[in-house]
Structures are given as structure tokens and as C-alpha cells.
Short mmCIF file of C-alpha atoms in Angstrom, two decimals:
data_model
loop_
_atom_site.label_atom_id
_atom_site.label_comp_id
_atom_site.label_asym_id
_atom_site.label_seq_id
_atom_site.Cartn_x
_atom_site.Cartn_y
_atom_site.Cartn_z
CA UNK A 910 -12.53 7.87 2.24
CA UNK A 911 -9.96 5.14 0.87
CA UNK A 912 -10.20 3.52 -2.04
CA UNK A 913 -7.83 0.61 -3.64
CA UNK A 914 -8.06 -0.97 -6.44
CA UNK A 915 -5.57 -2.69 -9.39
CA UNK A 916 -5.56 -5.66 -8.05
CA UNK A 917 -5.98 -8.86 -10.08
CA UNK A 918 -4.12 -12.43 -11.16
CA UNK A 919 -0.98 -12.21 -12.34
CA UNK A 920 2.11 -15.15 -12.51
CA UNK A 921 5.02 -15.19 -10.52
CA UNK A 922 7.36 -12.68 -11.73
CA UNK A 923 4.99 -10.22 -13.10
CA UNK A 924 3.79 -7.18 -12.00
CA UNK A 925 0.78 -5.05 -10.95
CA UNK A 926 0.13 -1.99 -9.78
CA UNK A 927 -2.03 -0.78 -6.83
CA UNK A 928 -3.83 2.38 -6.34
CA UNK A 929 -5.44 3.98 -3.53
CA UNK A 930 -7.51 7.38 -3.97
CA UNK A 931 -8.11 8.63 -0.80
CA UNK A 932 -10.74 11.59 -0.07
CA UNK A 933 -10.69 14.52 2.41
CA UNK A 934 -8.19 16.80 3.36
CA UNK A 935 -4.60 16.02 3.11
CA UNK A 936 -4.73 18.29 7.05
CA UNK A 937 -6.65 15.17 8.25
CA UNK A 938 -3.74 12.57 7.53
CA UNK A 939 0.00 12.50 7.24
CA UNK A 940 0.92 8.99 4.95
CA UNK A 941 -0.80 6.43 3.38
CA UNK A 942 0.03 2.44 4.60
CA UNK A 943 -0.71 -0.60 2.62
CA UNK A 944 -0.74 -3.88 4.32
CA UNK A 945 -1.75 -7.42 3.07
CA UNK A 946 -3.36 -10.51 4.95
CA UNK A 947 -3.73 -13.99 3.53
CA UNK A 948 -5.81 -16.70 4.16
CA UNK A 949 -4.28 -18.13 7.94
CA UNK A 950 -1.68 -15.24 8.12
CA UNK A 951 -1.45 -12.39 10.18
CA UNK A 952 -1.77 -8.72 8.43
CA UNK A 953 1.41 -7.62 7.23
CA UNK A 954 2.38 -4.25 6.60
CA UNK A 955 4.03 -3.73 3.28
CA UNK A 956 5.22 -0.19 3.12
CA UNK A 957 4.33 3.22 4.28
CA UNK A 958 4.90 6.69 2.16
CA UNK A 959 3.89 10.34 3.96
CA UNK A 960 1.70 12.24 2.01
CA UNK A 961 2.43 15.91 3.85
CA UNK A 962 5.94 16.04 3.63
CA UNK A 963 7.62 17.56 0.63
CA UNK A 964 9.86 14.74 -0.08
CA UNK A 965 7.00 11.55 0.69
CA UNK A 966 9.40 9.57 2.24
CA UNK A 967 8.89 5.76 2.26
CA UNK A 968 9.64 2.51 4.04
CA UNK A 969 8.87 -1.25 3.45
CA UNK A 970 8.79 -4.58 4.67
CA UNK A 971 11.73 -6.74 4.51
CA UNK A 972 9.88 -9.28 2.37
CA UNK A 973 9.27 -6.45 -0.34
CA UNK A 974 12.10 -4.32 -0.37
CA UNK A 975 13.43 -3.89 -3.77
CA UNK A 976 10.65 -5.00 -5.48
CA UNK A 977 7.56 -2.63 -4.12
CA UNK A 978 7.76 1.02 -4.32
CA UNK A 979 5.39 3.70 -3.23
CA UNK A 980 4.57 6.63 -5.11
CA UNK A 981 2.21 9.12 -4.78
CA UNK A 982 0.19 11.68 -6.43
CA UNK A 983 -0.97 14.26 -4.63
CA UNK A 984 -3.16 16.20 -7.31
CA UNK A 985 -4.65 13.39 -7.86
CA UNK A 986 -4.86 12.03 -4.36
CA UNK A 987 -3.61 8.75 -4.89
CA UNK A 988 -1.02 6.79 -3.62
CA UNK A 989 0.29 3.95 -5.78
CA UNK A 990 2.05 0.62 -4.57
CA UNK A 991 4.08 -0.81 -7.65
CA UNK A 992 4.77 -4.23 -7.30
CA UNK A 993 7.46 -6.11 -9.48
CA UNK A 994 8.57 -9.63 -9.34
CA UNK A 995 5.97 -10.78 -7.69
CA UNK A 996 5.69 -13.84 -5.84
CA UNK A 997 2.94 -16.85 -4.46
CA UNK A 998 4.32 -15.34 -1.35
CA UNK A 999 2.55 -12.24 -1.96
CA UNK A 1000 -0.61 -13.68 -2.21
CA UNK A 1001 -3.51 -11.63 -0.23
CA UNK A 1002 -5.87 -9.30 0.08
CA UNK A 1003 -4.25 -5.73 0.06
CA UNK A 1004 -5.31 -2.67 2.11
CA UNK A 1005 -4.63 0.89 2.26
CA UNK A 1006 -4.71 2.74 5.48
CA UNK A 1007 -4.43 6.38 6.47
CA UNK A 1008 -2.10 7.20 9.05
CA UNK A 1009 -2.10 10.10 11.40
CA UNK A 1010 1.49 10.69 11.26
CA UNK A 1011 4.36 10.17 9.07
CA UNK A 1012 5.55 6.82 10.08
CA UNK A 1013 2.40 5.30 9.56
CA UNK A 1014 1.94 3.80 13.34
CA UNK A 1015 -1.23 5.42 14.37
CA UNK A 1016 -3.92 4.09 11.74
CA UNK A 1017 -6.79 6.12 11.61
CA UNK A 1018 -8.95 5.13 8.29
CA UNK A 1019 -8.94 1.78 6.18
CA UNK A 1020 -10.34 1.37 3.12
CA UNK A 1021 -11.67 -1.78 1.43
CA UNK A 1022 -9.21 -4.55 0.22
CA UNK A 1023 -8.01 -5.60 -3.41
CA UNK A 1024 -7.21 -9.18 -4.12
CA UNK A 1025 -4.33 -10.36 -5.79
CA UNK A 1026 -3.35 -13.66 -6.72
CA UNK A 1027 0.14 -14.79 -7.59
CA UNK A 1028 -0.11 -18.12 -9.66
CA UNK A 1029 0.51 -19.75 -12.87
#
């Protein structure tokens, strides 16, 4: 039911851009997580935007505030992570998850990862 893609290589200081289509009913979920894990790291999660709310508030990580941002599309149910000045740092495999309610703390679906690779 979740679907991410967009990853790829890019150097340090570029930028990609992350989406994740996610099936079903909008009445089944409430926002839309993405969290990373690299090799010998715990999963982190990056950022979390509600999908049911009219005004799909966000939050993120410390590590990525500033240069992530969330944005969603609910016509075309996807959910897109934007990420600028990117670092080695954010090296990993990147999930989406859908979330039950609007903080994102009760996970209910994952979808597959997409890899991305920060290196020159």
C-alpha cells in the first residue's frame, strides 16, 4: 500500500527528492513518516507530515531540520520528502510509513525502502 521511490546517488550538497504513493483510503491513516537506517545504525525517523488534516502539519529530526521538507499531494496520494544539502551523513536506506494518527507514533503500514547514497 506504500510505495517510495526517487532515491539514487547524488554528492554532498545536492539534492533529491523522495516520493511515496500510498494506496487505500485516506480514513485508514492519518500522516505519512519517513525514516532512514544505515548500515550499523539504528532507524531514524526523519520527519512526519498528517495527511487528514487541512493544514498537513509537519515535524523533523534535528539532524534534518532546515534542509528536508515534507509535502504532500493528496490527489495524487503522495507524500514527497525534499531533501537539500545533503550529506554522507544521510546515507541509508529510506522508508515511508503510515501512521494511525497525526503525530506519526503508532505505525501501522511500511512500505519498501529507497537507497540513497551521499558521495563524491
Amino acid at each position: 500500500q506504500l510505495q517510495a521511490s526517487g532515491g539514487g546517488l547524488v554528492q554532498p550538497g545536492g539534492s533529491l527528492r523522495l516520493s511515496c504513493v500510498h494506496s487505500g483510503s485516506t480514513l485508514d491513516f492519518n500522516a505519512i513518516a519517513w525514516f532512514r537506517q544505515a548500515p550499523g545504525k539504528e532507524r531514524e525517523r526523519v520527519g512526519c507530515i498528517a495527511i487528514s488534516s487541512s493544514d498537513g502539519r509537519t515535524n523533523y529530526a534535528d539532524s534534518v531540520k532546515g534542509r528536508f521538507t515534507l509535502s504532500r499531494d493528496n490527489a495524487k496520494n503522495t507524500v514527497y520528502l525534499q531533501m537539500n544539502s545533503l550529506k554522507p551523513e544521510d546515507m541509508g536506506v529510506y522508508y515511508c510509513a503510515a501512521a494511525i494518527d497525526s503525530q506519526c507514533r503508532a505505525l501501522r503500514t511500511w512500505g519498501q525502502g529507497t537507497q540513497v547514497t551521499v558521495s563524491s
